[in-house]
CSV table of C-alpha atoms and ligand atoms in Angstrom, one decimal:
chain,number,residue,atom,x,y,z
M,285,MET,CA,93.2,117.3,106.9
M,286,ALA,CA,96.2,115.1,107.7
M,287,SER,CA,99.5,116.7,106.8
M,288,LEU,CA,101.2,115.5,103.6
M,289,ILE,CA,104.9,115.3,103.6
M,290,ILE,CA,106.6,114.8,100.3
M,291,ALA,CA,110.3,113.7,100.0
M,292,ASN,CA,112.1,114.8,97.0
M,293,TRP,CA,115.4,113.0,96.8
M,294,LYS,CA,116.4,114.8,93.6
M,295,MET,CA,119.4,113.1,91.9
M,296,ASN,CA,120.4,111.4,95.2
M,297,PRO,CA,121.6,108.9,96.4
M,298,LYS,CA,124.4,107.4,94.3
M,299,THR,CA,123.6,103.7,94.7
M,300,ALA,CA,120.6,101.4,95.0
M,301,LYS,CA,122.0,100.1,98.3
M,302,GLU,CA,122.0,103.6,99.8
M,303,ALA,CA,118.5,104.3,98.3
M,304,LYS,CA,117.1,101.2,100.0
M,305,LYS,CA,118.6,102.1,103.3
M,306,ILE,CA,116.9,105.5,103.2
M,307,PHE,CA,113.6,104.1,102.0
M,308,PHE,CA,113.3,101.2,104.4
M,309,GLY,CA,114.5,103.5,107.2
M,310,ILE,CA,111.6,105.8,106.5
M,311,ALA,CA,109.2,102.9,106.0
M,312,SER,CA,110.0,101.4,109.4
M,313,GLY,CA,109.9,104.7,111.2
M,314,PHE,CA,106.5,105.2,109.6
M,315,ARG,CA,104.9,102.5,111.7
M,316,LYS,CA,104.4,104.8,114.6
M,317,ILE,CA,102.8,107.6,112.5
M,318,LYS,CA,99.1,107.9,113.0
M,319,LYS,CA,97.7,110.4,110.6
M,320,ALA,CA,100.4,112.1,108.5
M,321,GLN,CA,100.9,110.9,105.0
M,322,ALA,CA,104.1,110.6,103.0
M,323,VAL,CA,105.1,110.4,99.4
M,324,ILE,CA,108.7,109.6,98.4
M,325,CYS,CA,110.0,110.7,95.0
M,326,PRO,CA,113.2,108.8,94.4
M,327,PRO,CA,115.3,109.3,91.3
M,328,PRO,CA,113.7,107.5,88.3
M,329,ALA,CA,116.4,104.8,88.1
M,330,PHE,CA,115.5,103.6,91.6
M,331,LEU,CA,111.7,104.0,91.4
M,332,SER,CA,110.8,100.5,90.6
M,333,LEU,CA,112.8,99.2,93.6
M,334,PHE,CA,110.2,100.5,95.9
M,335,ILE,CA,106.9,99.6,94.3
M,336,GLY,CA,104.6,97.8,96.7
M,337,LYS,CA,107.3,97.8,99.3
M,338,ALA,CA,105.7,100.1,101.9
M,339,LYS,CA,102.0,100.2,102.6
M,340,LYS,CA,101.9,103.6,104.3
M,341,VAL,CA,104.4,105.4,102.0
M,342,LYS,CA,103.3,106.4,98.5
M,343,LEU,CA,105.5,106.9,95.6
M,344,GLY,CA,105.9,109.9,93.2
M,345,ALA,CA,108.0,110.8,90.2
M,346,GLN,CA,110.1,113.9,90.2
M,347,ASN,CA,109.3,114.8,86.6
M,348,CYS,CA,107.5,113.6,83.5
M,349,HIS,CA,106.8,114.3,79.9
M,350,TRP,CA,103.4,115.3,78.8
M,351,GLU,CA,103.3,113.3,75.5
M,352,GLU,CA,101.8,109.8,75.6
M,353,LYS,CA,104.8,108.1,74.0
M,354,GLY,CA,107.2,108.6,71.2
M,355,ALA,CA,110.7,109.9,70.3
M,356,PHE,CA,111.6,111.8,73.4
M,357,THR,CA,114.9,110.3,74.4
M,358,GLY,CA,115.5,110.3,78.1
M,359,GLU,CA,112.0,111.2,79.1
M,360,MET,CA,109.5,109.3,81.2
M,361,SER,CA,105.8,109.3,80.2
M,362,LEU,CA,102.9,109.6,82.7
M,363,ALA,CA,101.5,106.3,81.5
M,364,GLN,CA,104.9,104.7,82.4
M,365,ILE,CA,104.9,106.5,85.8
M,366,LYS,CA,101.4,105.3,86.5
M,367,ASP,CA,102.0,101.8,85.3
M,368,ILE,CA,104.9,101.2,87.7
M,369,GLY,CA,102.8,102.3,90.6
M,370,CYS,CA,103.3,106.0,91.3
M,371,ARG,CA,100.4,108.1,92.3
M,372,TYR,CA,102.0,111.5,92.4
M,373,VAL,CA,104.3,113.5,90.0
M,374,LEU,CA,106.1,116.8,90.7
M,375,ALA,CA,105.7,119.5,88.0
M,376,GLY,CA,107.6,122.7,87.7
M,377,HIS,CA,110.2,122.2,90.5
M,378,SER,CA,112.4,125.3,90.4
M,379,GLU,CA,115.4,123.2,89.4
M,380,ARG,CA,113.5,122.0,86.4
M,381,ARG,CA,112.5,125.6,85.6
M,382,LYS,CA,116.0,127.0,86.0
M,383,LEU,CA,118.4,124.3,85.0
M,384,PHE,CA,116.3,122.6,82.3
M,385,GLY,CA,114.5,125.6,80.9
M,386,GLU,CA,111.0,124.5,81.8
M,387,THR,CA,108.4,127.2,81.0
M,388,ASP,CA,105.0,127.7,82.6
M,389,GLU,CA,103.5,126.4,79.3
M,390,MET,CA,105.4,123.1,79.5
M,391,ILE,CA,104.6,122.7,83.2
M,392,ASN,CA,100.9,123.3,82.4
M,393,LYS,CA,101.0,120.5,79.8
M,394,LYS,CA,102.4,118.2,82.5
M,395,VAL,CA,99.7,119.2,85.0
M,396,LEU,CA,96.9,118.6,82.4
M,397,ALA,CA,98.4,115.3,81.2
M,398,ALA,CA,98.8,114.0,84.8
M,399,LEU,CA,95.2,114.8,85.6
M,400,GLN,CA,94.0,113.3,82.4
M,401,ILE,CA,95.7,110.0,83.2
M,402,GLY,CA,94.6,110.0,86.9
M,403,LEU,CA,97.9,111.0,88.6
M,404,ILE,CA,98.2,113.8,91.2
M,405,PRO,CA,100.3,116.6,90.0
M,406,VAL,CA,102.3,118.7,92.6
M,407,LEU,CA,102.6,122.1,91.0
M,408,CYS,CA,105.7,123.8,92.4
M,409,MET,CA,106.0,127.5,92.4
M,410,GLY,CA,108.0,130.3,94.1
M,411,GLU,CA,109.9,133.5,93.7
M,412,THR,CA,113.6,133.9,93.3
M,413,ALA,CA,115.7,136.0,95.7
M,414,GLU,CA,115.7,138.9,93.2
M,415,GLU,CA,112.0,138.8,92.7
M,416,LYS,CA,111.5,138.8,96.5
M,417,GLU,CA,113.9,141.8,96.8
M,418,GLU,CA,111.8,143.6,94.2
M,419,GLU,CA,108.6,142.7,96.0
M,420,MET,CA,107.3,140.7,93.1
M,421,THR,CA,106.5,137.5,95.1
M,422,PHE,CA,102.7,137.7,94.7
M,423,ARG,CA,102.9,138.7,91.0
M,424,VAL,CA,105.2,135.8,90.3
M,425,LEU,CA,103.0,133.4,92.2
M,426,LYS,CA,99.8,134.6,90.5
M,427,GLU,CA,101.4,134.1,87.1
M,428,GLN,CA,102.8,130.7,87.9
M,429,LEU,CA,99.4,129.6,89.3
M,430,GLU,CA,97.4,131.0,86.4
M,431,LYS,CA,99.6,129.5,83.7
M,432,GLY,CA,100.2,126.3,85.6
M,433,LEU,CA,96.5,125.6,86.1
M,434,ASN,CA,95.4,127.0,82.7
M,435,GLY,CA,92.7,124.7,81.4
M,436,VAL,CA,92.3,122.7,84.6
M,437,ALA,CA,88.6,122.2,84.9
M,438,LYS,CA,86.7,122.7,88.2
M,439,LYS,CA,86.0,119.0,88.5
M,440,ALA,CA,89.7,118.1,88.3
M,441,ALA,CA,91.1,121.0,90.3
M,442,ASP,CA,90.8,119.3,93.7
M,443,LYS,CA,93.2,116.6,92.5
M,444,VAL,CA,96.0,119.2,92.2
M,445,ILE,CA,98.5,119.9,95.0
M,446,LEU,CA,100.4,123.2,95.1
M,447,ALA,CA,103.8,123.6,96.6
M,448,TYR,CA,105.1,127.0,97.5
M,449,GLU,CA,108.8,126.7,97.3
M,450,PRO,CA,110.6,130.1,97.4
M,451,VAL,CA,113.7,129.5,95.2
M,452,TRP,CA,116.0,131.4,97.7
M,453,ALA,CA,115.0,128.9,100.4
M,454,ILE,CA,115.7,125.7,98.5
M,455,GLY,CA,118.9,123.9,99.6
M,456,THR,CA,120.2,127.1,101.2
M,457,GLY,CA,119.2,126.7,104.9
M,458,LYS,CA,117.4,130.1,104.6
M,459,VAL,CA,113.9,129.4,105.8
M,460,CYS,CA,110.9,131.4,104.9
M,461,GLY,CA,109.3,132.9,108.0
M,462,ALA,CA,105.9,131.5,109.2
M,463,SER,CA,104.2,134.9,108.6
M,464,GLN,CA,105.4,135.0,104.9
M,465,ALA,CA,104.4,131.4,104.4
M,466,GLU,CA,101.0,132.2,105.9
M,467,GLU,CA,100.5,135.2,103.7
M,468,VAL,CA,101.3,133.2,100.7
M,469,ASN,CA,99.0,130.4,101.9
M,470,ILE,CA,96.2,132.9,102.2
M,471,PHE,CA,97.0,134.5,98.8
M,472,LEU,CA,97.0,131.2,97.0
M,473,LYS,CA,93.8,130.1,98.7
M,474,LYS,CA,92.2,133.4,97.6
M,475,ALA,CA,93.3,133.0,94.0
M,476,LEU,CA,92.0,129.4,94.0
M,477,THR,CA,88.7,130.5,95.5
M,478,GLU,CA,88.3,133.1,92.7
M,479,LYS,CA,89.1,130.5,90.1
M,480,TYR,CA,87.2,127.4,91.5
M,481,GLY,CA,85.0,128.6,94.4
M,482,ARG,CA,85.5,128.2,98.1
M,483,LYS,CA,84.7,124.5,98.5
M,484,ILE,CA,87.2,123.3,95.9
M,485,ALA,CA,89.9,125.9,97.0
M,486,ASP,CA,89.6,124.5,100.5
M,487,SER,CA,90.1,120.9,99.3
M,488,ILE,CA,93.4,121.8,97.5
M,489,SER,CA,96.5,121.1,99.6
M,490,ILE,CA,99.1,123.9,99.7
M,491,LEU,CA,102.5,122.7,100.9
M,492,TYR,CA,105.6,124.6,101.8
M,493,GLY,CA,109.1,123.6,100.6
M,494,GLY,CA,112.6,125.0,101.1
M,495,SER,CA,115.1,124.0,103.8
M,496,VAL,CA,112.4,122.2,105.9
M,497,LYS,CA,113.8,120.4,108.9
M,498,SER,CA,112.3,118.8,112.0
M,499,ASP,CA,113.0,122.0,114.0
M,500,ASN,CA,111.1,124.3,111.7
M,501,VAL,CA,108.4,122.2,110.2
M,502,LEU,CA,105.8,123.3,112.8
M,503,SER,CA,106.1,126.9,111.7
M,504,PHE,CA,104.7,125.8,108.4
M,505,VAL,CA,102.2,123.1,109.2
M,506,LYS,CA,101.0,124.8,112.4
M,507,ASP,CA,101.7,128.6,112.4
M,508,ALA,CA,101.3,129.1,108.7
M,509,LYS,CA,98.5,126.5,108.5
M,510,MET,CA,99.9,124.9,105.4
M,511,SER,CA,98.7,121.4,104.4
M,512,GLY,CA,102.2,119.9,104.6
M,513,VAL,CA,105.8,120.2,103.4
M,514,LEU,CA,108.0,119.2,100.5
M,515,VAL,CA,111.4,118.1,101.8
M,516,GLY,CA,114.6,117.9,99.8
M,517,GLY,CA,117.9,117.5,101.7
M,518,ALA,CA,116.4,116.4,105.0
M,519,SER,CA,114.5,113.6,103.3
M,520,LEU,CA,117.8,111.7,102.6
M,521,ASP,CA,118.2,111.2,106.4
M,522,PRO,CA,115.5,108.7,107.4
M,523,LYS,CA,115.7,109.7,111.1
M,524,GLU,CA,115.4,113.4,110.4
M,525,PHE,CA,112.6,112.8,107.9
M,526,ILE,CA,110.6,110.7,110.3
M,527,LYS,CA,111.1,113.5,112.9
M,528,ILE,CA,109.6,115.9,110.4
M,529,VAL,CA,106.6,113.6,109.8
M,530,GLN,CA,106.1,113.0,113.5
M,531,ALA,CA,106.1,116.7,114.2
M,532,ALA,CA,103.3,117.1,111.6
M,533,ASP,CA,101.4,114.1,112.7
M,534,PHE,CA,98.4,115.7,114.3
Z,123,LIG,P1,115.5,121.5,100.3
Z,123,LIG,O1,114.8,121.2,98.9
Z,123,LIG,O2,114.6,120.9,101.4
Z,123,LIG,O3,116.8,120.7,100.3
Z,123,LIG,O4,115.6,122.9,100.5
Z,123,LIG,C1,113.4,121.4,98.8
Z,123,LIG,C2,113.0,121.1,97.4
Z,123,LIG,O5,113.8,121.4,96.5
Z,123,LIG,O6,111.9,120.6,97.1
């Protein structure tokens, strides 16, 4: 399976001009990429600037609301996200969980609603530094996986993407070692196999996220055998982002 590289710009950059510079920098660098695939998740205010602007780069939203429509000031529905041309949507990023109080139940509603409308949800999960210290990583992941995928039927499960993003590695420069990432990869595959069977589990991409750069991406996509990476900070630098994609282009 070709590697999938997702760029999460978070609430960056400040201006449309800057956003275009990054986006078109990535799009032009992408011409030399053979197999790897990329999804860019710009902030919602800039999303529509990029619809249909790059053939090889897909677009995703960083967040969504699960309700179809209505009085939810400030929210973006999945129908709106789909209508402007996005194919992917992040669900349960640790910043949403921590800073905006998203619970596993809310995240599950987003995953279900995204699948229902035909979008690909990227379910993010990961342990905090304290949880890692207390050796709770696998317990936390199991719970986030179970609750996040609650009610996802076998026939829809292969549309889901998982992203293992240890909270302590996000934006910190502290990278998860290849062996820990591989252990988590195996653990999640096993949990998915128990839930959906081997064939479906094998078709579900599991990404790594947290301080990914061009000089460490291979430890995830090669050594830990993950299906790709979710990149925050480094995705705001088109040259560095393309280097990441190139490294994973095999
Ligand atoms: P980072 O962010 O690459 O800046 O650590 C990753 C993420 O939050 O998805």
